[in-house]
Short mmCIF file of C-alpha atoms in Angstrom, two decimals:
data_model
loop_
_atom_site.label_atom_id
_atom_site.label_comp_id
_atom_site.label_asym_id
_atom_site.label_seq_id
_atom_site.Cartn_x
_atom_site.Cartn_y
_atom_site.Cartn_z
CA MET P 159 135.50 -50.77 -49.54
CA HIS P 160 135.53 -52.23 -53.03
CA ILE P 161 132.85 -54.12 -54.94
CA PRO P 162 132.80 -57.78 -53.83
CA ASP P 163 131.85 -60.68 -56.09
CA GLY P 164 128.17 -61.47 -56.32
CA PHE P 165 126.91 -57.96 -56.95
CA LEU P 166 127.76 -57.28 -60.56
CA SER P 167 125.73 -59.05 -63.22
CA THR P 168 127.62 -61.26 -65.65
CA PRO P 169 127.66 -58.86 -68.64
CA VAL P 170 129.03 -56.08 -66.47
CA TRP P 171 131.93 -57.91 -64.87
CA VAL P 172 132.82 -59.77 -68.05
CA ALA P 173 132.84 -56.56 -70.10
CA LEU P 174 134.96 -54.72 -67.54
CA ASP P 175 137.42 -57.59 -67.10
CA VAL P 176 137.83 -57.86 -70.86
CA ALA P 177 138.23 -54.10 -71.27
CA VAL P 178 140.57 -53.66 -68.33
CA ALA P 179 143.03 -56.44 -69.17
CA PRO P 180 144.62 -54.73 -72.21
CA ALA P 181 144.38 -51.31 -70.56
CA ALA P 182 146.22 -52.59 -67.50
CA GLY P 183 148.81 -54.19 -69.78
CA TYR P 184 149.34 -50.85 -71.51
CA ILE P 185 149.68 -48.99 -68.21
CA VAL P 186 152.18 -51.55 -66.91
CA ARG P 187 154.28 -51.32 -70.06
CA ARG P 188 154.33 -47.53 -69.88
CA ALA P 189 155.30 -47.53 -66.22
CA GLN P 190 157.99 -50.09 -66.92
CA ARG P 191 159.43 -47.93 -69.68
CA GLU P 192 159.46 -44.85 -67.45
CA PHE P 193 160.84 -46.51 -64.37
CA GLU P 194 162.96 -49.48 -65.41
CA GLU P 195 163.95 -51.97 -62.81
CA ARG P 196 165.60 -49.29 -60.67
CA LYS P 197 162.36 -47.96 -59.31
CA LEU P 198 160.66 -51.29 -58.75
CA PRO P 199 161.02 -51.17 -54.96
CA LEU P 200 159.86 -47.55 -55.00
CA LEU P 201 156.50 -48.45 -56.54
CA GLY P 202 156.00 -51.29 -54.10
CA VAL P 203 156.96 -49.30 -51.02
CA MET P 204 154.71 -46.44 -52.14
CA GLY P 205 151.84 -48.93 -52.39
CA ALA P 206 152.63 -50.00 -48.82
CA PHE P 207 152.65 -46.31 -47.86
CA VAL P 208 149.15 -45.82 -49.25
CA PHE P 209 148.00 -48.83 -47.23
CA ALA P 210 149.61 -47.51 -44.06
CA ALA P 211 148.32 -43.99 -44.61
CA GLN P 212 144.86 -45.28 -43.77
CA MET P 213 146.02 -45.59 -40.17
CA ILE P 214 146.54 -41.85 -39.78
CA ASN P 215 143.21 -40.19 -39.05
CA PHE P 216 142.48 -36.67 -40.14
CA PRO P 217 140.15 -34.95 -37.67
CA VAL P 218 137.34 -33.11 -39.39
CA GLY P 219 135.35 -31.84 -36.47
CA GLY P 220 133.09 -33.57 -34.03
CA ALA P 221 133.81 -37.26 -33.74
CA THR P 222 134.31 -37.76 -37.47
CA SER P 223 137.63 -38.21 -39.18
CA GLY P 224 138.82 -39.22 -42.61
CA HIS P 225 141.89 -40.76 -44.14
CA LEU P 226 143.86 -40.51 -47.35
CA VAL P 227 142.76 -42.63 -50.33
CA GLY P 228 145.88 -41.67 -52.17
CA SER P 229 145.45 -42.27 -55.90
CA ALA P 230 145.70 -38.57 -56.74
CA LEU P 231 148.71 -38.04 -54.49
CA LEU P 232 150.44 -41.04 -56.09
CA SER P 233 149.85 -39.67 -59.58
CA PHE P 234 151.39 -36.30 -58.57
CA THR P 235 154.50 -37.95 -57.17
CA LEU P 236 155.09 -40.98 -59.40
CA GLY P 237 153.24 -39.96 -62.57
CA PRO P 238 149.89 -41.36 -63.74
CA ALA P 239 151.10 -44.63 -65.28
CA ALA P 240 153.10 -45.66 -62.22
CA ALA P 241 150.25 -44.58 -59.95
CA GLY P 242 147.95 -46.83 -61.97
CA VAL P 243 150.30 -49.79 -61.55
CA VAL P 244 150.58 -49.21 -57.81
CA MET P 245 146.80 -48.95 -57.47
CA ILE P 246 146.30 -52.18 -59.45
CA ALA P 247 148.83 -53.95 -57.23
CA ILE P 248 147.08 -52.65 -54.10
CA LEU P 249 143.67 -53.76 -55.38
CA ALA P 250 145.03 -57.21 -56.22
CA ILE P 251 146.54 -57.60 -52.75
CA GLN P 252 143.34 -56.35 -51.13
CA ALA P 253 141.22 -58.79 -53.12
CA LEU P 254 143.52 -61.77 -52.54
CA VAL P 255 144.81 -61.32 -49.03
CA PHE P 256 142.17 -59.19 -47.33
CA GLN P 257 139.00 -60.29 -49.15
CA ASP P 258 138.34 -56.61 -49.79
CA GLY P 259 136.81 -56.62 -53.27
CA GLY P 260 136.03 -59.61 -55.46
CA ILE P 261 138.22 -61.57 -57.86
CA LEU P 262 135.81 -61.45 -60.79
CA ALA P 263 134.97 -57.86 -59.83
CA LEU P 264 138.68 -56.97 -59.92
CA GLY P 265 138.27 -55.59 -63.43
CA ALA P 266 135.53 -53.27 -62.22
CA ASN P 267 137.49 -52.12 -59.19
CA VAL P 268 140.64 -51.58 -61.24
CA PHE P 269 138.66 -49.57 -63.76
CA ASN P 270 137.05 -47.39 -61.10
CA LEU P 271 140.06 -46.66 -58.93
CA ALA P 272 143.22 -47.38 -60.87
CA ILE P 273 142.18 -46.17 -64.34
CA ALA P 274 139.26 -43.71 -64.17
CA GLY P 275 140.14 -42.52 -60.66
CA VAL P 276 143.82 -41.95 -61.41
CA ILE P 277 143.16 -40.20 -64.74
CA ALA P 278 140.48 -37.96 -63.24
CA GLY P 279 142.73 -37.19 -60.29
CA TYR P 280 145.73 -36.42 -62.44
CA LEU P 281 144.17 -34.29 -65.20
CA PRO P 282 143.74 -31.05 -63.20
CA PHE P 283 147.35 -31.21 -62.03
CA HIS P 284 148.54 -31.96 -65.54
CA PHE P 285 146.92 -28.85 -66.96
CA TRP P 286 146.98 -26.37 -64.10
CA GLY P 287 149.66 -27.79 -61.84
CA ALA P 288 152.26 -25.25 -62.92
CA GLY P 289 150.24 -22.04 -62.95
CA ARG P 290 148.52 -19.77 -60.48
CA ALA P 291 145.70 -22.23 -59.86
CA ARG P 292 148.11 -24.86 -58.58
CA LYS P 293 146.52 -25.33 -55.17
CA ALA P 294 143.06 -25.56 -56.67
CA ALA P 295 144.30 -28.11 -59.20
CA ILE P 296 145.73 -30.33 -56.45
CA PHE P 297 142.55 -30.03 -54.43
CA MET P 298 140.35 -30.80 -57.43
CA GLY P 299 142.55 -33.78 -58.27
CA GLY P 300 141.79 -35.32 -54.90
CA VAL P 301 138.10 -34.53 -55.26
CA PHE P 302 137.79 -35.98 -58.77
CA SER P 303 139.75 -39.15 -57.99
CA VAL P 304 137.23 -40.16 -55.32
CA LEU P 305 134.10 -38.76 -56.95
CA VAL P 306 134.67 -40.39 -60.35
CA ALA P 307 135.55 -43.75 -58.79
CA ALA P 308 132.43 -43.67 -56.61
CA LEU P 309 130.17 -42.65 -59.50
CA MET P 310 131.56 -45.47 -61.62
CA ALA P 311 131.00 -47.99 -58.84
CA VAL P 312 127.41 -46.86 -58.33
CA SER P 313 126.63 -46.96 -62.02
CA GLU P 314 128.07 -50.46 -62.32
CA LEU P 315 125.89 -51.61 -59.44
CA LEU P 316 122.82 -49.95 -60.96
CA LEU P 317 123.65 -51.51 -64.32
CA SER P 318 123.73 -54.88 -62.62
CA GLY P 319 120.14 -54.38 -61.55
CA ILE P 320 120.74 -53.56 -57.89
CA ALA P 321 117.74 -51.33 -57.38
CA MET P 322 118.34 -48.21 -55.35
CA PRO P 323 115.49 -45.94 -54.36
CA GLY P 324 115.95 -42.27 -55.16
CA ALA P 325 116.36 -41.33 -51.51
CA VAL P 326 119.21 -43.81 -51.06
CA LEU P 327 120.90 -42.53 -54.21
CA GLY P 328 120.56 -38.96 -52.98
CA VAL P 329 122.09 -39.79 -49.61
CA SER P 330 124.96 -41.70 -51.18
CA PHE P 331 125.71 -38.82 -53.54
CA GLY P 332 125.84 -36.55 -50.54
CA LEU P 333 128.25 -38.88 -48.77
CA PHE P 334 130.41 -39.25 -51.89
CA THR P 335 130.63 -35.49 -52.27
CA VAL P 336 131.65 -35.04 -48.63
CA SER P 337 134.32 -37.75 -48.78
CA ALA P 338 135.54 -36.42 -52.14
CA LEU P 339 135.95 -32.90 -50.71
CA LEU P 340 137.72 -34.41 -47.71
CA GLU P 341 140.10 -36.33 -49.97
CA GLY P 342 140.80 -33.07 -51.82
CA ALA P 343 141.69 -31.29 -48.58
CA ILE P 344 143.84 -34.16 -47.30
CA THR P 345 145.60 -34.55 -50.65
CA LEU P 346 146.43 -30.84 -50.70
CA ALA P 347 147.70 -30.83 -47.10
CA VAL P 348 149.87 -33.93 -47.53
CA PHE P 349 151.11 -32.69 -50.91
CA GLN P 350 152.31 -29.47 -49.32
CA ALA P 351 153.96 -31.35 -46.46
CA VAL P 352 155.75 -33.65 -48.91
CA GLU P 353 156.86 -30.80 -51.14
CA THR P 354 158.25 -28.88 -48.17
CA LEU P 355 160.37 -31.88 -47.20
CA ASN P 356 161.81 -32.35 -50.67
CA PRO P 357 160.50 -30.73 -53.88
CA ASN P 358 162.05 -33.56 -55.89
CA PHE P 359 159.38 -35.94 -54.64
CA ILE P 360 156.90 -34.21 -56.94
CA LYS P 361 156.81 -34.80 -60.67
CA GLN P 362 156.36 -31.17 -61.67
CA PRO P 363 154.10 -30.62 -64.69
CA LYS P 364 155.31 -28.36 -67.47
CA ALA P 365 154.01 -24.79 -67.60
CA GLY P 366 151.90 -23.45 -70.44
CA ARG P 367 149.66 -26.42 -71.14
CA ARG P 368 146.48 -25.52 -72.94
CA ILE P 369 143.83 -24.81 -70.38
CA GLY P 370 140.92 -24.98 -72.81
CA LEU P 371 141.84 -28.52 -73.74
CA GLY P 372 141.98 -29.44 -70.09
CA LEU P 373 138.54 -28.04 -69.49
CA ILE P 374 137.12 -29.98 -72.40
CA ALA P 375 138.80 -33.18 -71.23
CA LEU P 376 137.49 -32.79 -67.69
CA ALA P 377 134.01 -31.92 -68.89
CA ALA P 378 134.03 -34.98 -71.15
CA VAL P 379 134.96 -37.30 -68.31
CA ALA P 380 132.42 -35.75 -65.95
CA LEU P 381 129.64 -35.80 -68.54
CA ALA P 382 130.36 -39.37 -69.51
CA GLY P 383 130.22 -40.39 -65.86
CA VAL P 384 126.89 -38.70 -65.31
CA GLY P 385 125.65 -40.14 -68.59
CA VAL P 386 126.40 -43.71 -67.55
CA LEU P 387 124.71 -43.10 -64.25
CA PHE P 388 121.55 -41.87 -65.93
CA ALA P 389 121.61 -44.58 -68.56
CA SER P 390 121.97 -47.26 -65.96
CA THR P 391 119.26 -46.08 -63.62
CA ASN P 392 116.00 -47.78 -64.36
CA PRO P 393 113.33 -45.29 -65.39
CA ASP P 394 111.47 -45.79 -62.13
CA ALA P 395 114.26 -44.84 -59.80
CA LEU P 396 115.35 -42.21 -62.26
CA GLN P 397 111.98 -40.56 -62.07
CA ARG P 398 112.15 -40.44 -58.30
CA LEU P 399 115.71 -39.14 -58.37
CA ALA P 400 114.72 -36.49 -60.87
CA ASP P 401 111.80 -35.50 -58.67
CA THR P 402 113.99 -35.13 -55.62
CA LEU P 403 116.46 -33.06 -57.56
CA GLY P 404 113.72 -31.06 -59.22
CA ILE P 405 114.94 -31.55 -62.76
CA ALA P 406 112.12 -33.78 -63.90
CA SER P 407 110.69 -31.43 -66.47
CA LYS P 408 113.99 -30.76 -68.17
CA SER P 409 115.41 -34.25 -68.24
CA LYS P 410 112.33 -36.21 -69.25
CA PRO P 411 112.30 -35.70 -73.04
CA PHE P 412 116.06 -35.87 -73.19
CA LEU P 413 116.00 -39.28 -71.57
CA ASP P 414 112.99 -40.66 -73.35
CA ALA P 415 114.36 -40.27 -76.83
CA PRO P 416 117.32 -42.66 -76.71
CA LEU P 417 115.35 -45.25 -74.76
CA ALA P 418 112.56 -45.16 -77.33
CA GLU P 419 115.05 -45.81 -80.06
CA TYR P 420 116.40 -48.79 -78.20
CA GLN P 421 112.88 -50.14 -77.87
CA ALA P 422 112.41 -50.13 -81.61
CA GLY P 423 115.86 -51.52 -82.11
CA PHE P 424 117.36 -54.93 -82.03
CA LEU P 425 117.45 -55.41 -78.29
CA GLN P 426 114.24 -56.95 -77.06
CA SER P 427 114.25 -57.59 -73.33
CA ALA P 428 114.14 -54.65 -70.96
CA TRP P 429 117.07 -55.93 -68.98
CA LEU P 430 119.28 -56.33 -72.04
CA ARG P 431 118.31 -52.88 -73.21
CA LYS P 432 119.26 -51.31 -69.91
CA ALA P 433 122.52 -53.19 -69.63
CA GLY P 434 123.31 -52.52 -73.28
CA ALA P 435 122.80 -48.78 -72.91
CA GLY P 436 124.94 -48.67 -69.82
CA LEU P 437 127.70 -50.78 -71.32
CA MET P 438 127.77 -48.49 -74.33
CA GLY P 439 128.28 -45.63 -71.93
CA ILE P 440 131.10 -47.41 -70.15
CA ALA P 441 132.68 -48.30 -73.49
CA LEU P 442 132.51 -44.62 -74.47
CA ILE P 443 134.19 -43.57 -71.24
CA TYR P 444 136.77 -46.25 -71.70
CA GLY P 445 137.53 -44.97 -75.17
CA ALA P 446 137.71 -41.39 -73.90
CA CYS P 447 140.07 -42.41 -71.10
CA ALA P 448 142.30 -44.38 -73.47
CA LEU P 449 142.46 -41.44 -75.89
CA LEU P 450 143.19 -38.98 -73.09
CA GLY P 451 145.90 -41.29 -71.77
CA ARG P 452 147.57 -41.30 -75.17
CA MET P 453 147.26 -37.53 -75.48
CA VAL P 454 148.70 -36.88 -72.05
CA GLY P 455 151.49 -39.33 -72.74
CA ARG P 456 152.41 -37.66 -76.02
CA GLN P 457 152.51 -34.22 -74.44
CA ARG P 458 154.69 -35.55 -71.68
CA SER P 459 157.27 -37.07 -74.02
CA ALA P 460 157.20 -34.13 -76.45
CA MET L 95 148.13 -58.47 -36.45
CA HIS L 96 145.72 -60.83 -38.07
CA HIS L 97 147.56 -61.19 -41.38
CA VAL L 98 150.01 -63.53 -39.64
CA VAL L 99 147.24 -66.14 -39.48
CA LEU L 100 147.17 -66.35 -43.24
CA GLU L 101 150.94 -66.85 -43.40
CA ARG L 102 150.61 -69.76 -40.97
CA TRP L 103 147.64 -71.31 -42.74
CA SER L 104 149.23 -71.15 -46.17
CA ARG L 105 152.35 -73.01 -45.03
CA GLY L 106 150.54 -76.31 -44.45
CA THR L 107 151.38 -79.62 -46.11
CA SER L 108 147.94 -81.05 -46.88
CA LEU L 109 146.90 -82.48 -50.21
CA LEU L 110 145.40 -79.11 -51.15
CA HIS L 111 148.51 -77.16 -50.12
CA ARG L 112 150.67 -79.32 -52.38
CA ARG L 113 148.65 -78.69 -55.53
CA ASP L 114 150.20 -76.45 -58.17
CA ALA L 115 149.26 -72.76 -57.84
CA ARG L 116 148.09 -72.54 -61.47
CA VAL L 117 145.65 -75.39 -60.98
CA LYS L 118 144.26 -73.82 -57.84
CA ILE L 119 143.85 -70.43 -59.53
CA LEU L 120 141.98 -72.00 -62.44
CA SER L 121 139.79 -73.98 -60.05
CA LEU L 122 138.96 -70.80 -58.16
CA LEU L 123 137.98 -69.07 -61.40
CA ILE L 124 135.76 -71.98 -62.44
CA PHE L 125 134.11 -71.94 -59.03
CA LEU L 126 133.59 -68.17 -59.00
CA ILE L 127 132.18 -68.08 -62.52
CA ALA L 128 129.79 -70.91 -61.68
CA VAL L 129 128.60 -69.10 -58.56
CA ALA L 130 128.22 -65.82 -60.43
CA THR L 131 126.21 -67.34 -63.28
CA THR L 132 123.80 -69.45 -61.20
CA HIS L 133 120.61 -67.43 -61.24
CA ARG L 134 117.35 -69.15 -60.41
CA ASP L 135 116.72 -71.05 -57.19
CA PHE L 136 119.95 -70.31 -55.44
CA GLU L 137 118.95 -72.13 -52.21
CA LEU L 138 120.05 -75.68 -53.05
CA PRO L 139 123.06 -74.83 -55.28
CA GLY L 140 124.16 -72.28 -52.68
CA LEU L 141 124.21 -74.95 -49.97
CA LEU L 142 126.07 -77.37 -52.22
CA TYR L 143 128.70 -74.78 -53.16
CA PHE L 144 129.10 -74.08 -49.49
CA ALA L 145 129.53 -77.80 -48.79
CA VAL L 146 132.26 -78.02 -51.44
CA LEU L 147 134.12 -75.12 -49.81
CA VAL L 148 133.82 -76.53 -46.31
CA GLY L 149 134.97 -79.89 -47.65
CA GLY L 150 138.00 -78.16 -49.15
CA MET L 151 138.78 -76.43 -45.85
CA ILE L 152 138.58 -79.73 -43.96
CA ALA L 153 140.72 -81.47 -46.56
CA ALA L 154 143.31 -78.68 -46.15
CA ARG L 155 143.12 -79.11 -42.34
CA LEU L 156 142.18 -75.45 -41.88
CA PRO L 157 140.00 -74.20 -39.00
CA VAL L 158 136.57 -73.94 -40.66
CA ILE L 159 135.09 -71.48 -38.15
CA GLY L 160 138.14 -69.24 -38.30
CA MET L 161 138.07 -69.24 -42.10
CA LEU L 162 134.37 -68.42 -42.28
CA ARG L 163 134.76 -65.65 -39.74
CA ARG L 164 137.52 -64.13 -41.83
CA ALA L 165 135.45 -64.36 -45.01
CA ALA L 166 132.61 -62.62 -43.14
CA ILE L 167 134.58 -59.42 -43.73
CA VAL L 168 132.45 -58.88 -46.85
CA LEU L 169 129.19 -59.04 -44.92
CA PRO L 170 128.94 -55.43 -43.65
CA PHE L 171 129.12 -54.16 -47.22
CA SER L 172 126.88 -56.79 -48.78
CA LEU L 173 124.31 -56.62 -46.00
CA THR L 174 124.02 -52.85 -46.48
CA LEU L 175 123.45 -53.19 -50.20
CA ALA L 176 121.17 -56.18 -49.65
CA ALA L 177 119.08 -54.13 -47.22
CA ILE L 178 118.63 -51.49 -49.91
CA THR L 179 117.61 -54.16 -52.41
CA TRP L 180 115.22 -55.61 -49.85
CA ILE L 181 113.56 -52.24 -49.31
CA SER L 182 113.15 -51.88 -53.05
CA GLY L 183 111.04 -55.04 -52.91
CA GLU L 184 113.38 -57.81 -54.01
CA PRO L 185 114.00 -59.94 -50.89
CA ARG L 186 115.06 -63.03 -52.89
CA ARG L 187 117.64 -61.10 -54.83
CA ALA L 188 118.94 -59.54 -51.62
CA ALA L 189 119.47 -62.95 -50.04
CA MET L 190 121.19 -64.24 -53.17
CA VAL L 191 123.59 -61.32 -53.32
CA VAL L 192 124.66 -61.87 -49.70
CA GLU L 193 125.11 -65.62 -50.27
CA LYS L 194 127.09 -65.11 -53.47
CA SER L 195 129.44 -62.53 -52.01
CA PHE L 196 130.11 -64.67 -48.95
CA LEU L 197 130.69 -67.82 -51.03
CA SER L 198 133.06 -65.97 -53.39
CA ALA L 199 135.05 -64.47 -50.52
CA SER L 200 135.34 -67.88 -48.82
CA ALA L 201 136.52 -69.45 -52.07
CA ALA L 202 139.19 -66.77 -52.61
CA LEU L 203 140.25 -67.21 -49.00
CA LEU L 204 140.60 -70.97 -49.49
CA LEU L 205 143.03 -70.29 -52.33
CA VAL L 206 145.25 -67.89 -50.37
CA ALA L 207 145.05 -70.03 -47.23
CA THR L 208 146.50 -73.03 -49.11
CA THR L 209 149.04 -71.18 -51.28
CA PRO L 210 151.88 -68.98 -50.01
CA LEU L 211 151.76 -65.63 -51.79
CA PRO L 212 155.10 -65.99 -53.66
CA GLN L 213 153.87 -69.24 -55.21
CA LEU L 214 150.51 -67.70 -55.97
CA LEU L 215 152.11 -64.77 -57.78
CA ARG L 216 154.41 -67.11 -59.69
CA GLY L 217 151.35 -69.07 -60.73
CA LEU L 218 149.69 -65.88 -61.96
CA GLU L 219 152.83 -65.00 -63.89
CA MET L 220 152.83 -68.40 -65.61
CA LEU L 221 149.20 -67.75 -66.54
CA GLY L 222 150.22 -64.54 -68.32
CA THR L 223 150.03 -61.68 -65.82
CA PRO L 224 152.79 -59.09 -66.42
CA ARG L 225 155.77 -59.79 -64.20
CA PHE L 226 156.39 -56.11 -63.43
CA LEU L 227 152.93 -55.77 -61.91
CA LEU L 228 153.31 -58.93 -59.84
CA MET L 229 156.68 -57.81 -58.52
CA VAL L 230 155.17 -54.49 -57.46
CA ALA L 231 152.36 -56.42 -55.77
CA GLN L 232 154.87 -58.58 -53.95
CA PHE L 233 156.73 -55.50 -52.73
CA VAL L 234 153.46 -53.96 -51.57
CA TYR L 235 152.71 -57.08 -49.56
CA ARG L 236 156.24 -57.36 -48.19
CA TYR L 237 156.45 -53.77 -46.93
CA LEU L 238 152.81 -53.31 -46.05
CA PHE L 239 153.32 -54.35 -42.46
CA VAL L 240 156.68 -52.63 -42.13
CA ILE L 241 155.29 -49.24 -43.15
CA ALA L 242 152.05 -49.77 -41.23
CA GLU L 243 154.04 -50.44 -38.08
CA GLN L 244 156.13 -47.37 -38.75
CA ALA L 245 152.92 -45.34 -39.02
CA HIS L 246 151.75 -46.89 -35.78
CA ARG L 247 154.99 -45.96 -34.00
CA MET L 248 154.76 -42.39 -35.29
CA ARG L 249 151.22 -42.07 -34.01
CA LEU L 250 152.28 -43.44 -30.65
CA ALA L 251 155.19 -41.01 -30.49
CA ALA L 252 152.85 -38.11 -31.26
CA LEU L 253 150.46 -39.24 -28.50
CA CYS L 254 153.35 -39.49 -26.04
CA ARG L 255 154.25 -35.89 -26.75
CA GLY L 256 150.69 -34.79 -26.13
CA GLY L 257 149.62 -34.62 -29.77
CA ARG L 258 145.96 -35.57 -29.97
CA PHE L 259 145.20 -34.78 -33.61
CA ARG L 260 142.51 -32.38 -32.42
CA PRO L 261 140.35 -30.69 -35.02
CA LYS L 262 142.12 -27.37 -34.51
CA GLY L 263 145.58 -27.68 -36.01
CA GLY L 264 145.25 -31.46 -35.92
CA PHE L 265 144.58 -31.59 -39.62
CA ARG L 266 147.91 -30.01 -40.44
CA SER L 267 149.83 -32.15 -37.98
CA ALA L 268 148.27 -35.30 -39.44
CA ALA L 269 149.32 -34.07 -42.89
CA GLY L 270 152.83 -33.44 -41.57
CA THR L 271 152.96 -36.97 -40.17
CA LEU L 272 151.99 -38.43 -43.51
CA GLY L 273 154.51 -36.21 -45.29
CA VAL L 274 157.29 -37.55 -43.09
CA LEU L 275 156.02 -41.11 -43.56
CA PHE L 276 156.11 -40.50 -47.32
CA ALA L 277 159.71 -39.27 -47.20
CA ARG L 278 160.78 -42.19 -45.02
CA SER L 279 159.12 -44.68 -47.36
CA TYR L 280 160.90 -43.05 -50.30
CA GLU L 281 164.27 -43.33 -48.59
CA ARG L 282 163.52 -46.89 -47.55
CA ALA L 283 162.85 -47.77 -51.18
CA ASP L 284 166.27 -46.38 -52.12
CA ARG L 285 167.96 -48.44 -49.43
CA ILE L 286 166.09 -51.55 -50.54
CA HIS L 287 167.16 -51.01 -54.11
CA ARG L 288 170.81 -50.56 -53.17
CA SER L 289 170.82 -53.72 -51.09
CA MET L 290 169.10 -55.65 -53.87
CA ILE L 291 171.81 -54.55 -56.32
CA SER L 292 174.55 -55.50 -53.91
CA ARG L 293 173.05 -58.98 -53.63
CA GLY L 294 173.02 -59.39 -57.38
CA PHE L 295 169.33 -58.88 -58.23
CA GLU L 296 168.73 -60.08 -61.79
CA GLY L 297 165.31 -58.62 -62.46
CA HIS L 298 163.17 -61.41 -61.04
CA PHE L 299 162.58 -63.17 -57.77
CA ASN L 300 163.64 -66.77 -57.31
CA LEU L 301 161.52 -69.46 -55.75
CA LEU L 302 162.99 -72.18 -53.57
CA SER L 303 161.14 -74.91 -55.45
CA ARG L 304 160.34 -75.06 -59.14
CA PRO L 305 156.64 -75.58 -59.75
CA SER L 306 155.76 -78.63 -61.81
CA LEU L 307 152.44 -80.16 -62.78
CA VAL L 308 151.77 -83.70 -61.65
CA TRP L 309 148.83 -86.01 -62.35
CA ALA L 310 147.27 -85.16 -59.01
CA ASP L 311 147.01 -81.52 -60.16
CA ALA L 312 145.09 -82.53 -63.27
CA GLY L 313 142.90 -84.72 -61.08
CA PHE L 314 142.20 -81.84 -58.73
CA LEU L 315 141.23 -79.52 -61.56
CA PHE L 316 138.99 -82.19 -63.07
CA LEU L 317 137.37 -82.88 -59.70
CA THR L 318 136.54 -79.21 -59.04
CA ALA L 319 135.25 -78.69 -62.55
CA ALA L 320 133.09 -81.82 -62.33
CA LEU L 321 131.68 -80.96 -58.90
CA VAL L 322 130.88 -77.39 -59.92
CA ALA L 323 129.35 -78.52 -63.21
CA VAL L 324 127.07 -80.99 -61.43
CA ILE L 325 125.91 -78.34 -58.95
CA ARG L 326 125.49 -75.69 -61.64
CA VAL L 327 123.30 -77.93 -63.80
#
């Protein structure tokens, strides 16, 4: 389920729409350069495949089952830019035809799933997809693609002033983690099935990419995500969350300092301050993602 | 499947159906932005927005109940979040969020129920959306049901052979099914591409009718903008 209209506050959806438009344009141009007109039906049919894959249930045990989300798998088979285009197309169709996700919130949903989700899902495979840790990289790709997208969605909702008590946040984090691990397992299983059928379906990454760089990149994305989440939580809920997690004593001074500075600064109202801090965080992540995209692209063409 | 309903609805001939796609897209955006930026006292404006939408549905000769039921698809999600907001002590905000999400979904539905998707995508292209993206979206929509039905048939076939997707070993067999579905989709894409080439595909889709703006379109845009502005203020 994607974010519908009516939940995000105006600064949040406007900022994301404005930020996503050029990013989506860049992704589309890159995919177009890589694929030309020849592969146009391929991208569309793969989008349809991701839709249809939701019909196949993966039994987990008990009465529960999960299904493939697919952004990580798409990025392993089509490459990140094309996977982004396919995800954007899917989100647009879902918003228009199925009323799943809002029109004004499309920027937010595209950012979460098609940009942040695809990049986070692809990075492990890009750096470790050729070495000994290949399986782990594929698994982690699936995990990250869902986890990052969910974290982004929650932080956007929190930024918009949707108050969530600490207990609710804790439960949702638990659920996100479970579904992220499930996506990792499904992605790995389907990946292996696809590769057995025809290894050419996979866009194999080059061997010998610098692992340290990959670690730093992943850590940056993860930290930025957590940072936005913390920045966007109002101090009240944050306190409760911190209490439940038992990190209150450590995090308190660290969190007080930047907020205090904001108080003395140019932003007056509490709401603006909160939204401003969060938007800064999102802008930072956006910048990091854009930079990473460039870097990955350059390595690929080199 | 219930998507067929939308195909039938969007092929009407009412006054609303005949408006240019670009004008309808812009009207939708105006409406959505107005709904999103109305903050205080949402009761009366909410009702008026709703009246405008229902008026539009009647003018387009669409089944109002059926439309509203379809838009209600957003409610499970918004009600959950609204319940959380309610518990946190903001009942007014919770109600507003539910109303806004339902109004926005109904408005988007009114657009797609009065505009066939090819025309809608052409309208988006004329408003500056990259053509490559829209063509991918059109392919997704075109083959969505084809591949979904293929998945359905494969599941049925597995059930017929006694496959139950049980927890033990079921995980791998589900993965195998998806792997095969992936390969079949890939091959289907190749076939589609070859047949497109043989029919002389030139890099863009053609529409049967060329869209053109008439005075009624300008009138429609003005009417929506005026109505929304009055309600908003």
